[in-house]
Amino acid sequence: QVQLVESGGGLVQAGGSLRLSCTASGSIASINAWGWYRQAPAKQRELVATITGSSSTNYADSVKGRFTISRDNAQNTVYLQMNSLKPEDTAVYYCNADIVRYGGGMFHLWGQGTQVTVSS
């Protein structure tokens, strides 16, 4: 069974940094695009950043210049380096991945989420 496991969340003061990781395990041929999303209390889930199979990246305007998404294909892992954190970055952060099966076919999978809390 394929699953995504996130780690790296926690409590940090405003201006601080955190690095989130998300690793895919199970029977995986490859991973196309990865994404990080976040959901704050009483708000809809929103896109934070994406990275394609060719490592092209895209960021929400609210995190540009502060967050960096990267991937390690050998480890089936995606990272989100978050610098200059603000209280409004507080949310549960979710990763997702477009996973390619052995023998063909692709499916979309979400992680369980990791809490990031930024204190003022």
PDB file of N, CA, C and O in Angstrom, residues 43-105:
ATOM      1  N   LYS A  43     -10.875  27.820   7.366  1.00  0.00           N
ATOM      2  CA  LYS A  43     -10.552  28.258   6.015  1.00  0.00           C
ATOM      3  C   LYS A  43     -10.441  27.066   5.087  1.00  0.00           C
ATOM      4  O   LYS A  43     -10.247  25.933   5.519  1.00  0.00           O
ATOM      5  N   GLN A  44     -10.543  27.346   3.789  1.00  0.00           N
ATOM      6  CA  GLN A  44     -10.397  26.286   2.805  1.00  0.00           C
ATOM      7  C   GLN A  44      -8.924  25.927   2.623  1.00  0.00           C
ATOM      8  O   GLN A  44      -8.035  26.737   2.857  1.00  0.00           O
ATOM      9  N   ARG A  45      -8.712  24.703   2.188  1.00  0.00           N
ATOM     10  CA  ARG A  45      -7.351  24.275   1.870  1.00  0.00           C
ATOM     11  C   ARG A  45      -6.849  25.086   0.680  1.00  0.00           C
ATOM     12  O   ARG A  45      -7.576  25.289  -0.293  1.00  0.00           O
ATOM     13  N   GLU A  46      -5.607  25.529   0.757  1.00  0.00           N
ATOM     14  CA  GLU A  46      -5.049  26.357  -0.304  1.00  0.00           C
ATOM     15  C   GLU A  46      -3.683  25.833  -0.736  1.00  0.00           C
ATOM     16  O   GLU A  46      -2.953  25.227   0.039  1.00  0.00           O
ATOM     17  N   LEU A  47      -3.382  26.103  -1.995  1.00  0.00           N
ATOM     18  CA  LEU A  47      -2.098  25.710  -2.552  1.00  0.00           C
ATOM     19  C   LEU A  47      -0.979  26.550  -1.939  1.00  0.00           C
ATOM     20  O   LEU A  47      -1.112  27.771  -1.800  1.00  0.00           O
ATOM     21  N   VAL A  48       0.103  25.882  -1.594  1.00  0.00           N
ATOM     22  CA  VAL A  48       1.300  26.574  -1.125  1.00  0.00           C
ATOM     23  C   VAL A  48       2.366  26.552  -2.210  1.00  0.00           C
ATOM     24  O   VAL A  48       2.899  27.592  -2.591  1.00  0.00           O
ATOM     25  N   ALA A  49       2.689  25.364  -2.707  1.00  0.00           N
ATOM     26  CA  ALA A  49       3.745  25.246  -3.709  1.00  0.00           C
ATOM     27  C   ALA A  49       3.617  23.907  -4.424  1.00  0.00           C
ATOM     28  O   ALA A  49       3.117  22.940  -3.850  1.00  0.00           O
ATOM     29  N   THR A  50       4.077  23.881  -5.663  1.00  0.00           N
ATOM     30  CA  THR A  50       4.132  22.640  -6.419  1.00  0.00           C
ATOM     31  C   THR A  50       5.477  22.516  -7.111  1.00  0.00           C
ATOM     32  O   THR A  50       6.159  23.525  -7.353  1.00  0.00           O
ATOM     33  N   ILE A  51       5.835  21.267  -7.428  1.00  0.00           N
ATOM     34  CA  ILE A  51       7.063  21.021  -8.179  1.00  0.00           C
ATOM     35  C   ILE A  51       6.779  19.879  -9.145  1.00  0.00           C
ATOM     36  O   ILE A  51       6.235  18.847  -8.756  1.00  0.00           O
ATOM     37  N   THR A  52       7.127  20.073 -10.405  1.00  0.00           N
ATOM     38  CA  THR A  52       6.841  19.071 -11.429  1.00  0.00           C
ATOM     39  C   THR A  52       7.961  18.041 -11.507  1.00  0.00           C
ATOM     40  O   THR A  52       8.976  18.135 -10.811  1.00  0.00           O
ATOM     41  N   GLY A  53       7.767  17.064 -12.403  1.00  0.00           N
ATOM     42  CA  GLY A  53       8.780  16.046 -12.608  1.00  0.00           C
ATOM     43  C   GLY A  53      10.090  16.600 -13.132  1.00  0.00           C
ATOM     44  O   GLY A  53      11.144  16.001 -12.910  1.00  0.00           O
ATOM     45  N   SER A  54      10.030  17.719 -13.806  1.00  0.00           N
ATOM     46  CA  SER A  54      11.239  18.383 -14.307  1.00  0.00           C
ATOM     47  C   SER A  54      11.721  19.466 -13.356  1.00  0.00           C
ATOM     48  O   SER A  54      12.576  20.280 -13.720  1.00  0.00           O
ATOM     49  N   SER A  55      11.152  19.476 -12.151  1.00  0.00           N
ATOM     50  CA  SER A  55      11.534  20.397 -11.073  1.00  0.00           C
ATOM     51  C   SER A  55      11.176  21.843 -11.328  1.00  0.00           C
ATOM     52  O   SER A  55      11.793  22.749 -10.755  1.00  0.00           O
ATOM     53  N   SER A  56      10.185  22.089 -12.173  1.00  0.00           N
ATOM     54  CA  SER A  56       9.624  23.434 -12.274  1.00  0.00           C
ATOM     55  C   SER A  56       8.755  23.680 -11.046  1.00  0.00           C
ATOM     56  O   SER A  56       8.017  22.798 -10.614  1.00  0.00           O
ATOM     57  N   THR A  57       8.851  24.868 -10.514  1.00  0.00           N
ATOM     58  CA  THR A  57       8.144  25.171  -9.267  1.00  0.00           C
ATOM     59  C   THR A  57       7.128  26.292  -9.451  1.00  0.00           C
ATOM     60  O   THR A  57       7.246  27.121 -10.362  1.00  0.00           O
ATOM     61  N   ASN A  58       6.165  26.288  -8.543  1.00  0.00           N
ATOM     62  CA  ASN A  58       5.131  27.302  -8.531  1.00  0.00           C
ATOM     63  C   ASN A  58       4.777  27.576  -7.074  1.00  0.00           C
ATOM     64  O   ASN A  58       4.716  26.635  -6.268  1.00  0.00           O
ATOM     65  N   TYR A  59       4.569  28.844  -6.744  1.00  0.00           N
ATOM     66  CA  TYR A  59       4.300  29.227  -5.365  1.00  0.00           C
ATOM     67  C   TYR A  59       3.087  30.134  -5.266  1.00  0.00           C
ATOM     68  O   TYR A  59       2.817  30.942  -6.165  1.00  0.00           O
ATOM     69  N   ALA A  60       2.386  30.026  -4.149  1.00  0.00           N
ATOM     70  CA  ALA A  60       1.363  31.005  -3.832  1.00  0.00           C
ATOM     71  C   ALA A  60       2.050  32.349  -3.601  1.00  0.00           C
ATOM     72  O   ALA A  60       3.168  32.413  -3.091  1.00  0.00           O
ATOM     73  N   ASP A  61       1.358  33.417  -3.958  1.00  0.00           N
ATOM     74  CA  ASP A  61       1.950  34.755  -3.797  1.00  0.00           C
ATOM     75  C   ASP A  61       2.326  35.020  -2.347  1.00  0.00           C
ATOM     76  O   ASP A  61       3.323  35.695  -2.074  1.00  0.00           O
ATOM     77  N   SER A  62       1.556  34.466  -1.430  1.00  0.00           N
ATOM     78  CA  SER A  62       1.769  34.751  -0.012  1.00  0.00           C
ATOM     79  C   SER A  62       3.066  34.143   0.531  1.00  0.00           C
ATOM     80  O   SER A  62       3.528  34.553   1.604  1.00  0.00           O
ATOM     81  N   VAL A  63       3.653  33.193  -0.180  1.00  0.00           N
ATOM     82  CA  VAL A  63       4.865  32.545   0.323  1.00  0.00           C
ATOM     83  C   VAL A  63       6.073  32.760  -0.581  1.00  0.00           C
ATOM     84  O   VAL A  63       7.188  32.329  -0.227  1.00  0.00           O
ATOM     85  N   LYS A  64       5.887  33.405  -1.705  1.00  0.00           N
ATOM     86  CA  LYS A  64       7.008  33.637  -2.622  1.00  0.00           C
ATOM     87  C   LYS A  64       8.132  34.392  -1.921  1.00  0.00           C
ATOM     88  O   LYS A  64       7.888  35.362  -1.213  1.00  0.00           O
ATOM     89  N   GLY A  65       9.346  33.910  -2.153  1.00  0.00           N
ATOM     90  CA  GLY A  65      10.509  34.543  -1.535  1.00  0.00           C
ATOM     91  C   GLY A  65      10.792  34.059  -0.134  1.00  0.00           C
ATOM     92  O   GLY A  65      11.855  34.363   0.420  1.00  0.00           O
ATOM     93  N   ARG A  66       9.870  33.326   0.476  1.00  0.00           N
ATOM     94  CA  ARG A  66      10.067  32.823   1.840  1.00  0.00           C
ATOM     95  C   ARG A  66      10.129  31.296   1.889  1.00  0.00           C
ATOM     96  O   ARG A  66      10.850  30.733   2.706  1.00  0.00           O
ATOM     97  N   PHE A  67       9.362  30.638   1.046  1.00  0.00           N
ATOM     98  CA  PHE A  67       9.298  29.176   1.040  1.00  0.00           C
ATOM     99  C   PHE A  67       9.988  28.630  -0.206  1.00  0.00           C
ATOM    100  O   PHE A  67       9.938  29.255  -1.279  1.00  0.00           O
ATOM    101  N   THR A  68      10.578  27.452  -0.074  1.00  0.00           N
ATOM    102  CA  THR A  68      11.210  26.782  -1.204  1.00  0.00           C
ATOM    103  C   THR A  68      10.817  25.313  -1.200  1.00  0.00           C
ATOM    104  O   THR A  68      11.005  24.618  -0.198  1.00  0.00           O
ATOM    105  N   ILE A  69      10.277  24.856  -2.319  1.00  0.00           N
ATOM    106  CA  ILE A  69       9.946  23.448  -2.483  1.00  0.00           C
ATOM    107  C   ILE A  69      11.060  22.774  -3.270  1.00  0.00           C
ATOM    108  O   ILE A  69      11.618  23.347  -4.208  1.00  0.00           O
ATOM    109  N   SER A  70      11.396  21.549  -2.875  1.00  0.00           N
ATOM    110  CA  SER A  70      12.422  20.788  -3.584  1.00  0.00           C
ATOM    111  C   SER A  70      12.079  19.304  -3.473  1.00  0.00           C
ATOM    112  O   SER A  70      11.224  18.917  -2.667  1.00  0.00           O
ATOM    113  N   ARG A  71      12.749  18.496  -4.277  1.00  0.00           N
ATOM    114  CA  ARG A  71      12.447  17.071  -4.272  1.00  0.00           C
ATOM    115  C   ARG A  71      13.720  16.253  -4.382  1.00  0.00           C
ATOM    116  O   ARG A  71      14.715  16.705  -4.956  1.00  0.00           O
ATOM    117  N   ASP A  72      13.644  15.049  -3.827  1.00  0.00           N
ATOM    118  CA  ASP A  72      14.720  14.069  -3.931  1.00  0.00           C
ATOM    119  C   ASP A  72      14.097  12.822  -4.540  1.00  0.00           C
ATOM    120  O   ASP A  72      13.416  12.058  -3.846  1.00  0.00           O
ATOM    121  N   ASN A  73      14.318  12.629  -5.830  1.00  0.00           N
ATOM    122  CA  ASN A  73      13.655  11.518  -6.513  1.00  0.00           C
ATOM    123  C   ASN A  73      14.148  10.164  -6.023  1.00  0.00           C
ATOM    124  O   ASN A  73      13.377   9.197  -5.971  1.00  0.00           O
ATOM    125  N   ALA A  74      15.392  10.066  -5.661  1.00  0.00           N
ATOM    126  CA  ALA A  74      15.930   8.795  -5.192  1.00  0.00           C
ATOM    127  C   ALA A  74      15.277   8.362  -3.882  1.00  0.00           C
ATOM    128  O   ALA A  74      15.156   7.168  -3.609  1.00  0.00           O
ATOM    129  N   GLN A  75      14.865   9.346  -3.090  1.00  0.00           N
ATOM    130  CA  GLN A  75      14.245   9.060  -1.793  1.00  0.00           C
ATOM    131  C   GLN A  75      12.729   9.187  -1.818  1.00  0.00           C
ATOM    132  O   GLN A  75      12.081   9.014  -0.790  1.00  0.00           O
ATOM    133  N   ASN A  76      12.165   9.483  -3.005  1.00  0.00           N
ATOM    134  CA  ASN A  76      10.704   9.696  -3.110  1.00  0.00           C
ATOM    135  C   ASN A  76      10.223  10.682  -2.044  1.00  0.00           C
ATOM    136  O   ASN A  76       9.233  10.424  -1.337  1.00  0.00           O
ATOM    137  N   THR A  77      10.936  11.779  -1.945  1.00  0.00           N
ATOM    138  CA  THR A  77      10.667  12.750  -0.894  1.00  0.00           C
ATOM    139  C   THR A  77      10.573  14.154  -1.470  1.00  0.00           C
ATOM    140  O   THR A  77      11.316  14.502  -2.397  1.00  0.00           O
ATOM    141  N   VAL A  78       9.679  14.932  -0.898  1.00  0.00           N
ATOM    142  CA  VAL A  78       9.571  16.345  -1.223  1.00  0.00           C
ATOM    143  C   VAL A  78       9.774  17.139   0.063  1.00  0.00           C
ATOM    144  O   VAL A  78       9.436  16.663   1.154  1.00  0.00           O
ATOM    145  N   TYR A  79      10.366  18.309  -0.071  1.00  0.00           N
ATOM    146  CA  TYR A  79      10.638  19.169   1.069  1.00  0.00           C
ATOM    147  C   TYR A  79       9.973  20.524   0.866  1.00  0.00           C
ATOM    148  O   TYR A  79       9.755  20.969  -0.258  1.00  0.00           O
ATOM    149  N   LEU A  80       9.691  21.170   1.994  1.00  0.00           N
ATOM    150  CA  LEU A  80       9.241  22.548   1.958  1.00  0.00           C
ATOM    151  C   LEU A  80      10.040  23.301   3.016  1.00  0.00           C
ATOM    152  O   LEU A  80       9.815  23.111   4.215  1.00  0.00           O
ATOM    153  N   GLN A  81      10.989  24.104   2.560  1.00  0.00           N
ATOM    154  CA  GLN A  81      11.765  24.947   3.464  1.00  0.00           C
ATOM    155  C   GLN A  81      10.995  26.235   3.669  1.00  0.00           C
ATOM    156  O   GLN A  81      10.699  26.940   2.690  1.00  0.00           O
ATOM    157  N   MET A  82      10.667  26.531   4.904  1.00  0.00           N
ATOM    158  CA  MET A  82       9.860  27.705   5.226  1.00  0.00           C
ATOM    159  C   MET A  82      10.680  28.652   6.090  1.00  0.00           C
ATOM    160  O   MET A  82      11.060  28.296   7.216  1.00  0.00           O
ATOM    161  N   ASN A  83      10.975  29.808   5.550  1.00  0.00           N
ATOM    162  CA  ASN A  83      11.735  30.825   6.261  1.00  0.00           C
ATOM    163  C   ASN A  83      10.876  32.053   6.523  1.00  0.00           C
ATOM    164  O   ASN A  83       9.825  32.228   5.905  1.00  0.00           O
ATOM    165  N   SER A  84      11.346  32.898   7.422  1.00  0.00           N
ATOM    166  CA  SER A  84      10.632  34.140   7.749  1.00  0.00           C
ATOM    167  C   SER A  84       9.157  33.866   8.008  1.00  0.00           C
ATOM    168  O   SER A  84       8.268  34.545   7.467  1.00  0.00           O
ATOM    169  N   LEU A  85       8.899  32.885   8.837  1.00  0.00           N
ATOM    170  CA  LEU A  85       7.516  32.477   9.087  1.00  0.00           C
ATOM    171  C   LEU A  85       6.734  33.572   9.788  1.00  0.00           C
ATOM    172  O   LEU A  85       7.273  34.334  10.609  1.00  0.00           O
ATOM    173  N   LYS A  86       5.446  33.618   9.447  1.00  0.00           N
ATOM    174  CA  LYS A  86       4.529  34.609   9.993  1.00  0.00           C
ATOM    175  C   LYS A  86       3.389  33.892  10.706  1.00  0.00           C
ATOM    176  O   LYS A  86       3.062  32.747  10.366  1.00  0.00           O
ATOM    177  N   PRO A  87       2.736  34.541  11.644  1.00  0.00           N
ATOM    178  CA  PRO A  87       1.593  33.901  12.316  1.00  0.00           C
ATOM    179  C   PRO A  87       0.526  33.435  11.324  1.00  0.00           C
ATOM    180  O   PRO A  87      -0.116  32.409  11.557  1.00  0.00           O
ATOM    181  N   GLU A  88       0.360  34.138  10.226  1.00  0.00           N
ATOM    182  CA  GLU A  88      -0.653  33.736   9.241  1.00  0.00           C
ATOM    183  C   GLU A  88      -0.258  32.489   8.456  1.00  0.00           C
ATOM    184  O   GLU A  88      -1.060  31.968   7.678  1.00  0.00           O
ATOM    185  N   ASP A  89       0.952  31.984   8.659  1.00  0.00           N
ATOM    186  CA  ASP A  89       1.346  30.704   8.065  1.00  0.00           C
ATOM    187  C   ASP A  89       0.868  29.522   8.898  1.00  0.00           C
ATOM    188  O   ASP A  89       1.016  28.366   8.486  1.00  0.00           O
ATOM    189  N   THR A  90       0.308  29.807  10.066  1.00  0.00           N
ATOM    190  CA  THR A  90      -0.191  28.736  10.928  1.00  0.00           C
ATOM    191  C   THR A  90      -1.295  27.958  10.226  1.00  0.00           C
ATOM    192  O   THR A  90      -2.275  28.529   9.757  1.00  0.00           O
ATOM    193  N   ALA A  91      -1.122  26.647  10.140  1.00  0.00           N
ATOM    194  CA  ALA A  91      -2.072  25.790   9.436  1.00  0.00           C
ATOM    195  C   ALA A  91      -1.616  24.340   9.551  1.00  0.00           C
ATOM    196  O   ALA A  91      -0.494  24.065   9.998  1.00  0.00           O
ATOM    197  N   VAL A  92      -2.485  23.452   9.123  1.00  0.00           N
ATOM    198  CA  VAL A  92      -2.068  22.070   8.885  1.00  0.00           C
ATOM    199  C   VAL A  92      -1.577  21.997   7.440  1.00  0.00           C
ATOM    200  O   VAL A  92      -2.284  22.429   6.520  1.00  0.00           O
ATOM    201  N   TYR A  93      -0.383  21.493   7.254  1.00  0.00           N
ATOM    202  CA  TYR A  93       0.232  21.409   5.940  1.00  0.00           C
ATOM    203  C   TYR A  93       0.131  19.970   5.426  1.00  0.00           C
ATOM    204  O   TYR A  93       0.477  19.015   6.138  1.00  0.00           O
ATOM    205  N   TYR A  94      -0.332  19.851   4.191  1.00  0.00           N
ATOM    206  CA  TYR A  94      -0.525  18.550   3.556  1.00  0.00           C
ATOM    207  C   TYR A  94       0.328  18.457   2.290  1.00  0.00           C
ATOM    208  O   TYR A  94       0.394  19.414   1.512  1.00  0.00           O
ATOM    209  N   CYS A  95       0.921  17.293   2.081  1.00  0.00           N
ATOM    210  CA  CYS A  95       1.576  17.068   0.802  1.00  0.00           C
ATOM    211  C   CYS A  95       0.678  16.193  -0.060  1.00  0.00           C
ATOM    212  O   CYS A  95      -0.180  15.470   0.454  1.00  0.00           O
ATOM    213  N   ASN A  96       0.862  16.291  -1.346  1.00  0.00           N
ATOM    214  CA  ASN A  96       0.229  15.349  -2.247  1.00  0.00           C
ATOM    215  C   ASN A  96       1.161  15.006  -3.386  1.00  0.00           C
ATOM    216  O   ASN A  96       2.165  15.691  -3.613  1.00  0.00           O
ATOM    217  N   ALA A  97       0.856  13.914  -4.059  1.00  0.00           N
ATOM    218  CA  ALA A  97       1.745  13.431  -5.105  1.00  0.00           C
ATOM    219  C   ALA A  97       0.944  12.731  -6.197  1.00  0.00           C
ATOM    220  O   ALA A  97      -0.061  12.075  -5.920  1.00  0.00           O
ATOM    221  N   ASP A  98       1.411  12.885  -7.429  1.00  0.00           N
ATOM    222  CA  ASP A  98       0.895  12.123  -8.562  1.00  0.00           C
ATOM    223  C   ASP A  98       1.823  10.930  -8.749  1.00  0.00           C
ATOM    224  O   ASP A  98       2.937  11.073  -9.250  1.00  0.00           O
ATOM    225  N   ILE A  99       1.358   9.768  -8.344  1.00  0.00           N
ATOM    226  CA  ILE A  99       2.188   8.577  -8.260  1.00  0.00           C
ATOM    227  C   ILE A  99       1.934   7.676  -9.460  1.00  0.00           C
ATOM    228  O   ILE A  99       0.780   7.380  -9.793  1.00  0.00           O
ATOM    229  N   VAL A 100       3.027   7.246 -10.079  1.00  0.00           N
ATOM    230  CA  VAL A 100       2.950   6.350 -11.230  1.00  0.00           C
ATOM    231  C   VAL A 100       3.154   4.914 -10.753  1.00  0.00           C
ATOM    232  O   VAL A 100       4.121   4.616 -10.046  1.00  0.00           O
ATOM    233  N   ARG A 101       2.246   4.046 -11.142  1.00  0.00           N
ATOM    234  CA  ARG A 101       2.319   2.635 -10.753  1.00  0.00           C
ATOM    235  C   ARG A 101       3.259   1.870 -11.688  1.00  0.00           C
ATOM    236  O   ARG A 101       3.447   2.245 -12.843  1.00  0.00           O
ATOM    237  N   TYR A 102       3.817   0.810 -11.186  1.00  0.00           N
ATOM    238  CA  TYR A 102       4.496  -0.143 -12.048  1.00  0.00           C
ATOM    239  C   TYR A 102       3.470  -0.739 -13.000  1.00  0.00           C
ATOM    240  O   TYR A 102       2.374  -1.092 -12.595  1.00  0.00           O
ATOM    241  N   GLY A 103       3.797  -0.804 -14.262  1.00  0.00           N
ATOM    242  CA  GLY A 103       2.873  -1.308 -15.263  1.00  0.00           C
ATOM    243  C   GLY A 103       1.969  -0.244 -15.838  1.00  0.00           C
ATOM    244  O   GLY A 103       1.140  -0.520 -16.710  1.00  0.00           O
ATOM    245  N   GLY A 104       2.112   0.977 -15.360  1.00  0.00           N
ATOM    246  CA  GLY A 104       1.344   2.082 -15.916  1.00  0.00           C
ATOM    247  C   GLY A 104       0.197   2.505 -15.019  1.00  0.00           C
ATOM    248  O   GLY A 104      -0.192   1.803 -14.101  1.00  0.00           O
ATOM    249  N   GLY A 105      -0.356   3.638 -15.330  1.00  0.00           N
ATOM    250  CA  GLY A 105      -1.430   4.187 -14.522  1.00  0.00           C
ATOM    251  C   GLY A 105      -0.881   5.119 -13.460  1.00  0.00           C
ATOM    252  O   GLY A 105       0.261   4.972 -13.025  1.00  0.00           O
TER     253      GLY A 105
END
